[in-house]
Structure formats: C-alpha cells, structure tokens
XYZ file of C-alpha atoms in Angstrom:
478
model
C 68.385 102.285 -70.786
C 71.394 102.255 -68.419
C 72.312 99.007 -66.711
C 71.911 98.643 -62.940
C 75.013 97.871 -60.870
C 76.351 94.347 -61.145
C 75.507 92.241 -58.067
C 77.243 89.176 -56.731
C 76.410 85.795 -58.249
C 73.238 84.095 -57.097
C 73.451 81.997 -53.976
C 72.947 78.267 -54.180
C 69.721 76.658 -52.983
C 71.452 75.038 -50.019
C 72.783 78.380 -48.830
C 69.392 80.117 -49.254
C 67.489 77.439 -47.327
C 69.802 77.833 -44.358
C 68.732 81.456 -43.627
C 65.634 83.024 -42.171
C 62.361 82.849 -44.170
C 62.419 86.583 -44.787
C 65.984 86.436 -46.074
C 65.182 83.491 -48.379
C 62.323 85.360 -50.004
C 64.381 88.519 -50.471
C 67.268 86.526 -52.003
C 64.935 84.721 -54.410
C 63.339 88.021 -55.391
C 66.739 89.591 -55.930
C 67.889 86.686 -58.110
C 64.657 86.807 -60.134
C 64.951 90.541 -60.681
C 68.588 90.161 -61.768
C 67.662 87.445 -64.243
C 64.685 89.348 -65.634
C 65.858 92.961 -65.688
C 69.670 93.114 -65.256
C 71.449 92.881 -68.611
C 73.918 90.047 -69.240
C 77.478 90.865 -68.202
C 80.881 89.308 -67.566
C 83.970 90.284 -65.562
C 87.258 89.861 -67.377
C 90.918 90.681 -66.741
C 93.107 92.798 -68.976
C 93.856 89.811 -71.239
C 90.152 89.066 -71.805
C 89.965 85.954 -69.620
C 86.439 85.628 -68.213
C 86.304 85.385 -64.418
C 82.559 85.776 -63.746
C 79.254 85.445 -65.711
C 76.026 87.345 -64.950
C 72.804 86.509 -66.711
C 72.343 84.843 -70.055
C 75.313 85.743 -72.198
C 74.813 82.976 -74.761
C 73.393 85.371 -77.376
C 76.676 87.287 -77.403
C 79.274 84.735 -76.388
C 79.583 81.160 -77.586
C 82.261 78.501 -77.261
C 84.460 77.917 -80.308
C 85.309 74.468 -81.660
C 88.634 73.106 -80.435
C 90.373 73.472 -77.132
C 88.101 74.854 -74.414
C 88.738 78.478 -73.479
C 87.007 81.203 -71.498
C 88.569 84.135 -73.347
C 86.027 86.782 -74.342
C 87.775 87.565 -77.643
C 87.648 83.921 -78.702
C 83.965 83.543 -77.640
C 82.609 86.836 -79.078
C 79.999 86.351 -81.811
C 80.238 87.837 -85.290
C 80.083 91.639 -85.301
C 81.094 91.966 -81.650
C 84.815 91.209 -81.792
C 86.143 94.515 -83.184
C 84.042 96.867 -81.018
C 84.754 94.685 -77.971
C 88.502 94.722 -78.604
C 88.567 98.501 -79.019
C 86.350 99.165 -75.980
C 88.318 96.839 -73.676
C 91.686 98.293 -74.726
C 90.469 101.875 -74.317
C 88.883 101.230 -70.917
C 91.985 99.410 -69.626
C 94.500 101.992 -70.863
C 92.529 105.152 -70.064
C 90.776 103.714 -66.960
C 87.355 105.126 -67.875
C 83.891 103.967 -68.863
C 83.549 103.170 -72.595
C 80.162 102.748 -74.309
C 79.595 101.712 -77.920
C 76.146 101.733 -79.520
C 74.640 100.526 -81.611
C 76.686 97.353 -82.092
C 75.178 94.838 -84.484
C 75.692 91.232 -83.365
C 74.838 88.102 -85.334
C 72.306 86.303 -83.102
C 70.608 83.031 -84.130
C 70.784 83.758 -87.871
C 69.709 87.416 -87.484
C 71.186 90.658 -86.174
C 70.694 92.206 -82.779
C 71.583 95.843 -81.982
C 73.101 96.195 -78.525
C 74.767 98.762 -76.321
C 78.247 97.569 -75.330
C 79.547 99.009 -72.052
C 82.983 98.380 -70.528
C 83.607 99.711 -67.013
C 86.902 99.388 -65.039
C 86.365 97.908 -61.573
C 87.965 99.829 -58.724
C 90.754 97.746 -57.214
C 93.545 98.265 -54.635
C 96.888 99.603 -55.879
C 98.921 96.848 -57.497
C 95.984 94.432 -57.871
C 95.045 92.808 -61.181
C 93.073 95.031 -63.572
C 89.455 93.839 -63.856
C 86.747 95.139 -66.209
C 82.992 94.607 -66.368
C 81.487 94.076 -69.864
C 77.724 94.657 -70.124
C 75.611 93.563 -73.116
C 72.357 95.586 -73.298
C 69.873 94.886 -76.115
C 68.426 97.926 -77.891
C 64.646 97.793 -78.629
C 63.435 98.619 -82.110
C 61.102 101.638 -82.089
C 57.774 101.382 -83.941
C 57.285 103.991 -86.731
C 54.913 106.860 -85.997
C 52.044 107.193 -88.500
C 49.358 109.800 -88.980
C 47.330 107.734 -91.432
C 44.689 105.122 -91.045
C 45.345 101.449 -91.296
C 46.728 100.563 -94.668
C 47.530 104.202 -95.492
C 51.324 104.309 -94.883
C 53.302 107.074 -96.530
C 55.639 106.095 -99.288
C 58.780 106.644 -97.172
C 57.356 104.539 -94.283
C 56.366 101.443 -96.170
C 59.558 99.659 -95.088
C 60.248 100.871 -91.553
C 62.118 97.724 -90.505
C 64.416 97.916 -93.478
C 65.141 101.585 -92.910
C 65.822 101.051 -89.229
C 68.028 98.071 -89.975
C 69.840 100.106 -92.618
C 70.414 102.928 -90.138
C 71.714 100.468 -87.550
C 73.959 98.878 -90.161
C 75.348 102.252 -91.204
C 76.000 103.191 -87.582
C 77.582 99.801 -86.955
C 79.684 100.176 -90.103
C 80.767 103.670 -89.049
C 81.824 102.398 -85.620
C 83.613 99.475 -87.228
C 85.457 101.795 -89.599
C 86.445 104.026 -86.694
C 87.577 101.027 -84.691
C 89.563 99.709 -87.635
C 91.119 103.118 -88.250
C 92.049 103.398 -84.587
C 93.417 99.861 -84.673
C 95.303 100.675 -87.862
C 96.865 103.732 -86.224
C 97.824 101.646 -83.220
C 99.237 98.938 -85.469
C 101.159 101.545 -87.453
C 102.579 103.002 -84.236
C 103.378 99.519 -82.981
C 105.006 98.693 -86.315
C 107.199 101.783 -86.074
C 108.118 100.852 -82.522
C 108.849 97.296 -83.634
C 111.018 98.582 -86.494
C 112.887 100.841 -84.088
C 113.224 97.946 -81.648
C 114.385 95.699 -84.489
C 117.029 98.218 -85.489
C 118.164 98.491 -81.873
C 118.219 94.712 -81.599
C 120.220 94.469 -84.826
C 122.689 97.045 -83.525
C 122.819 95.249 -80.176
C 123.351 91.951 -81.982
C 126.292 93.393 -83.916
C 127.723 94.847 -80.719
C 127.251 91.513 -78.961
C 128.926 89.698 -81.850
C 131.837 92.138 -81.716
C 131.984 91.796 -77.928
C 131.795 88.018 -78.252
C 134.722 88.040 -80.676
C 136.692 90.241 -78.296
C 135.820 87.934 -75.411
C 136.928 84.921 -77.448
C 140.212 86.676 -78.219
C 140.698 87.668 -74.576
C 139.756 84.154 -73.478
C 142.326 82.679 -75.866
C 144.966 85.086 -74.544
C 144.043 84.249 -70.946
C 144.165 80.542 -71.749
C 147.602 80.988 -73.267
C 148.756 82.969 -70.235
C 147.356 80.286 -67.931
C 149.309 77.648 -69.830
C 152.461 79.793 -69.684
C 151.972 80.385 -65.954
C 151.396 76.676 -65.428
C 154.593 75.863 -67.318
C 156.511 78.539 -65.393
C 155.135 77.193 -62.110
C 156.178 73.670 -63.061
C 159.633 74.916 -64.091
C 160.005 76.810 -60.817
C 158.964 73.806 -58.763
C 161.412 71.547 -60.596
C 164.201 74.122 -60.211
C 163.554 74.483 -56.483
C 163.354 70.709 -56.091
C 166.558 70.088 -58.064
C 168.632 72.724 -56.236
C 167.711 71.293 -52.842
C 168.044 74.766 -51.330
C 166.043 75.509 -48.208
C 163.703 78.390 -49.105
C 160.950 80.040 -47.110
C 158.482 82.586 -48.571
C 156.784 84.927 -46.105
C 154.109 87.578 -46.782
C 154.082 91.127 -45.411
C 152.548 89.842 -42.153
C 155.370 87.268 -41.907
C 152.991 84.388 -42.539
C 154.172 81.293 -44.415
C 153.307 81.427 -48.121
C 155.462 78.600 -49.476
C 158.534 76.568 -48.579
C 160.768 73.891 -50.053
C 161.311 70.453 -48.565
C 164.863 71.091 -47.210
C 163.420 73.953 -45.133
C 161.690 71.461 -42.831
C 165.075 70.593 -41.271
C 165.638 74.209 -40.212
C 162.101 75.293 -39.333
C 159.514 72.792 -38.096
C 157.142 73.061 -41.074
C 154.347 70.880 -42.387
C 152.067 71.247 -45.399
C 149.267 72.526 -43.182
C 151.469 75.337 -41.832
C 150.885 77.518 -44.914
C 149.240 80.716 -43.671
C 150.604 80.456 -40.136
C 152.803 83.244 -38.709
C 156.492 82.446 -38.308
C 156.162 83.219 -34.603
C 154.082 80.042 -34.156
C 156.841 77.809 -35.537
C 160.018 76.433 -33.976
C 163.193 77.754 -35.672
C 166.253 75.534 -35.140
C 168.825 78.346 -35.522
C 171.174 79.187 -32.665
C 171.765 82.760 -31.499
C 169.663 84.299 -34.262
C 166.315 86.143 -34.217
C 164.742 85.220 -37.547
C 161.652 87.335 -36.910
C 163.673 90.480 -36.138
C 165.824 90.058 -39.252
C 162.755 89.593 -41.457
C 161.159 92.758 -40.098
C 164.368 94.713 -40.696
C 164.421 93.543 -44.321
C 160.830 94.719 -44.778
C 161.650 98.076 -43.165
C 164.921 98.762 -44.977
C 164.343 96.737 -48.192
C 168.010 95.726 -47.947
C 169.376 92.205 -48.294
C 170.808 90.590 -45.157
C 173.471 87.866 -45.309
C 174.627 85.933 -42.234
C 176.304 82.671 -41.391
C 174.192 80.790 -38.862
C 174.424 77.466 -37.110
C 171.580 75.044 -36.429
C 171.044 72.963 -33.350
C 172.499 69.847 -35.060
C 175.823 71.609 -35.752
C 175.352 72.444 -39.446
C 176.371 75.801 -40.851
C 174.225 77.768 -43.327
C 174.559 81.050 -45.157
C 171.239 82.760 -44.472
C 170.065 85.305 -47.059
C 166.983 87.499 -46.679
C 165.739 89.600 -49.602
C 162.439 91.458 -50.175
C 159.852 89.628 -52.262
C 159.173 91.873 -55.279
C 156.361 91.386 -57.794
C 156.583 92.189 -61.509
C 154.933 95.544 -60.649
C 157.815 96.177 -58.166
C 155.524 95.824 -55.152
C 156.947 94.430 -51.922
C 154.811 91.508 -50.800
C 156.961 89.745 -48.265
C 160.404 88.244 -47.627
C 162.338 85.343 -49.167
C 164.626 83.465 -46.752
C 167.200 81.013 -48.148
C 169.603 78.761 -46.259
C 172.656 77.505 -48.206
C 174.492 74.640 -46.542
C 178.121 75.717 -46.053
C 179.104 73.058 -43.540
C 181.681 71.532 -45.903
C 183.011 74.978 -46.795
C 183.378 75.857 -43.139
C 185.302 72.632 -42.559
C 187.513 73.384 -45.552
C 188.140 76.924 -44.315
C 189.015 75.533 -40.937
C 191.402 73.040 -42.522
C 193.020 75.763 -44.632
C 193.332 78.032 -41.651
C 194.929 75.250 -39.659
C 197.297 74.473 -42.534
C 198.200 78.124 -42.931
C 198.796 78.476 -39.241
C 200.940 75.367 -39.348
C 202.913 76.648 -42.346
C 203.338 80.081 -40.834
C 204.607 78.555 -37.610
C 207.154 76.540 -39.591
C 208.247 79.566 -41.594
C 208.482 81.600 -38.435
C 210.974 79.092 -36.933
C 213.268 79.148 -39.967
C 216.305 81.364 -39.339
C 216.819 82.227 -42.993
C 214.802 85.162 -44.432
C 211.825 83.821 -46.412
C 209.430 85.737 -48.657
C 206.192 84.449 -50.254
C 205.347 86.145 -53.572
C 202.215 85.944 -55.655
C 202.369 85.364 -59.457
C 202.657 89.159 -59.938
C 205.770 89.207 -57.679
C 204.010 91.029 -54.896
C 204.833 90.120 -51.295
C 202.202 87.953 -49.683
C 204.055 87.418 -46.446
C 207.564 87.230 -44.966
C 209.031 85.721 -41.836
C 210.506 87.506 -38.850
C 214.074 86.835 -40.012
C 213.443 88.789 -43.247
C 212.095 91.810 -41.394
C 215.015 91.710 -38.918
C 217.777 91.203 -41.467
C 216.661 93.894 -43.891
C 215.187 96.266 -41.316
C 211.707 96.641 -42.822
C 208.234 96.452 -41.283
C 205.321 94.197 -42.344
C 203.093 97.178 -43.006
C 205.412 98.555 -45.687
C 206.169 95.160 -47.172
C 203.101 92.979 -47.591
C 201.121 93.607 -50.762
C 203.901 95.600 -52.457
C 206.018 94.644 -55.492
C 209.297 93.146 -54.330
C 211.282 95.608 -56.451
C 209.649 98.549 -54.642
C 210.561 97.482 -51.124
C 212.728 99.851 -49.061
C 213.030 102.693 -51.573
C 213.583 100.169 -54.367
C 216.571 98.589 -52.644
C 215.451 95.215 -54.028
C 215.341 96.469 -57.601
C 218.359 94.318 -58.497
C 218.951 93.404 -62.175
C 220.219 89.925 -61.271
C 217.084 89.323 -59.155
C 214.856 90.426 -62.029
C 216.587 87.955 -64.340
C 216.065 85.118 -61.878
C 212.385 85.847 -61.165
C 211.237 86.965 -64.617
C 213.299 84.795 -66.972
C 214.680 81.737 -65.250
C 211.863 80.884 -62.775
C 209.009 80.976 -65.359
C 210.899 78.337 -67.414
C 211.899 76.225 -64.455
C 209.935 75.098 -61.432
C 212.788 76.198 -59.120
C 216.339 77.509 -58.935
C 219.019 77.023 -56.265
C 222.285 78.581 -55.225
C 222.235 81.718 -57.298
C 224.343 84.372 -55.633
C 223.407 88.037 -55.830
C 225.628 90.867 -54.625
C 224.116 94.230 -53.707
C 224.662 97.301 -51.519
C 221.695 97.910 -49.221
C 221.235 101.336 -47.638
C 221.583 101.091 -43.892
C 222.969 97.530 -43.766
C 225.798 97.780 -46.287
C 227.164 95.402 -48.855
C 225.609 91.951 -48.856
C 226.289 88.738 -50.715
C 223.097 86.663 -50.875
C 222.500 83.104 -52.081
C 218.923 82.787 -53.463
C 216.771 79.676 -53.629
C 213.239 79.798 -55.120
C 210.495 77.343 -56.028
C 206.909 77.513 -57.286
C 204.118 76.341 -55.021
C 201.479 74.928 -57.399
C 197.742 74.895 -56.617
C 194.694 73.288 -58.222
C 193.692 76.683 -59.628
C 196.855 76.694 -61.774
C 198.372 79.966 -60.523
C 200.687 79.306 -57.576
C 202.849 81.203 -55.146
C 206.624 81.646 -55.168
C 208.717 80.855 -52.080
C 211.985 82.817 -52.087
C 214.682 81.877 -49.532
C 217.548 84.339 -48.943
C 220.804 83.140 -47.345
C 223.340 85.813 -46.283
C 226.787 84.527 -47.405
C 228.654 87.784 -47.028
C 232.366 87.015 -46.326
C 232.069 83.400 -47.412
C 233.936 82.128 -50.460
C 231.871 82.209 -53.635
C 230.538 78.911 -54.912
C 229.392 77.800 -58.345
C 225.707 78.642 -58.703
C 223.447 75.640 -58.676
C 221.282 74.548 -61.458
C 217.562 75.081 -61.245
C 215.610 71.942 -61.421
C-alpha cells in the first residue's frame, strides 16, 4: 500500500475552535484520518536532523540514553539503521524516490516488516535539502489452504515461521547489498583519502621547504634592515658633523630631506617635507634656484656657482642629479658650502697683490718674479722697456728662453741654480753680456727668495744696469 501525501501538522485546539463550525469538523476529521490511516513519517535534512514528526513514530524511532538529540540515525531502532542510511544517502545524492522493502525492525521485543520510503522534497534553488522518510508497516498474509480444519499440508504447518524466514532472508539480502554498497563507498572514500593524504604530505613538504626559504629570506631582510639602519645612522651623523647645508629634492622639485644648516638659506621647517620648492622663501640674491634645478634635471650635468645670501654670506652652490643604486634619476641634491672666509682671503690677497704690483711698477730698476722652476711670473714696466720685450712673450716662459735665448747666460745660470738654492739671497753680482738690439750691457744682479707657508716660494730678481760704471767687488749673498 502506497502512502498518501504528507499533510501539515495538526492544528492546535485553540486554533480549531476559532474557525467556523464546518471548518472545525473538517479539520478534526482530517486529523483523525491522518492519525488512523496515514503512515508515520518524519522530515529530515541532509544530515539526518529531524525537523518534523507525523504520526506515531515511536515503533521505529526511540531516544538514546545520554545527551538529547533529534538525529534520525541516532534514534533508529535495531535493523533500521543500515537501510535508512543507504536510502537517505541515495535519495539525497541522486534526488529521486528510494523505497526499501521489506525492512525488518526490532519492535517491542519482536520484529516488524516495514516498507521504508525516502522522498526528496521539492525546494527552491539554493535552499536546504529536505527529505521525507515514511515508515509503512507490511501486513502478514494468511496462508491459503484447501483442506479442512486440522488438515494442513506438511509444508504449511509452520506458515508464520516460513514467512518470517522469507522476510529475514529478504532483509538479510538488502542488508548485504547495503553493506556492499557502503563498503564500495568506503573503499572509494579511502582511496580518495589516501590520495588526499599524499597530496597533503606533498603540500606539507612544500610548505616546510617554503617556510625554510621564507625564514632564510626573512633573516636576510632583517640583516639588510639592520645594515640600512646603520648606514642611515652613519649618514645622519656624517651630515650633522660636516655642518654642510644640503637640500634633497625629488623629480617634482618637492622637499625630500634637508640638513639643519639649510634652514638659514631656505626657510624650512620639519613640516615642509613634501612641499614644492616654489612655496618656500629662498634667501639667495640674484639667483633662480628653481630654474637651475630644472636645468640639472634636463641636462643631468652638475652646476657650480658662487652665490650670496641676503645677510652677506658667500656660498659655493653645487647641484647634482640624485642617482639611485640602479642609476635612476630621482631628483636633485643642492649643497651650499660657506666660502665667506675664502672670499675675504681672496680679497685680501688680491688687495695685497695689487699693492705689491703697484710698488713694483713704481720701481725704476727692472724687476722679474720667477717661480721655483725659473719661469717668469711677472715683470715690471722697466724690465719690458729696458730689454725691449713684451709681456705676452715673457710671462710663463723659462728665463733662459726669453728673447731668442738672450738670457741664457752661464753666469746667470750659476747664480740661480747653484748659489741661490744654498743661500736665501745674493747681492751685487755683476754679469756682462751682449744683447741683440741693445748692445753690450753690464748688469748688477740682486736676488732673494720669497718664502710662503706652502714651502715653495718665488724668486725676486732685480737687475741694475751699470754699463760704463767702474766694476765693484761682488757682494756676498746672505
């Protein structure tokens, strides 16, 4: 006998009494018919959790001792668990009606043959899978006899035993089939688990190898971080100790970093990092810092200039491209080296030279200034007039090569190369020589070394024309 469709659970008495009399009678009749003629059933999800009971299911399901649960696998009576497991799995996976009969269930100390039906419940796409499990008792059929009372054939004397044996054999056959199917599934699952285990083992080895590599890389990165930190500290200490004004700009001419002395040249604060140089006040006179920086980026050539600030200080400004270790250009480095003292010293030296040259120029005797290699550094106007030579063909040349070697005089060589190196000066040495164009000349030579802090000094040679004068005893150098 096939089971009728499962109806909703019975309404409560309060709900029934609230309707019309006709409706109340129909509801009561429906509930009575369901209790009397509809087979017991439950609605479960894919995991076997019971969501709804219909009818008396106590003959097939019973609570187990221990923690309370409404799982159909845990509540199934003896003989029902294996067929129920197989039927539920098949119905859920294949989404079809599954019927098993006869199924022998241990009921109240005896056995009851039932038809077990599992039907998937139609649900919207993506909703939880629900299944209806129906327990339908099978009636034992009475044996047909053609004999009078008490005249049973030999093979019909034990009809109950034969029927029970047939049911047991059928139940055993179903159980064996279920167990074989379960064994095949377990074998397939075992193979899948073995394959998964092998993959997991391989993945574990790969992860261990990767972990070791990561540890190595992490150690290398940590070492590099420490080295970079040390290098950064060294660089900061170097920049702080040199007290050089330095400004680092990126390719957009925004401030990347600067040293403390730079704040006296450009109005910079700690919060100005990231600001464009155009937003800052540059205290440099007659100089376009922005234009120079752009030219350095365009040409990649260093620019060196001497600039003056508004407070009167002089700096040597250097601009070079900022190059990374990969030789990428990522900005400009601007340095300002204070040369105020050097400019003052140059000015003092220039003034002293001008003063000395003005003195030499007023002396009527020919004077020549030689470097340690005996090359002419300068000469006064009297020298050029007396010996009829020009500055252009004199300065920077060896004294012996002047005027077609007219000064290549042996006596002069002896004085400059032998006597003067031993003595700091010599006086009154007379040298006689015939000069082309000016004739025979008698000259009295005086020379002295002009020492400097560098150790190598100049030689001042004074030439007095004593032609026609009586010869005198040469003086001693001293």
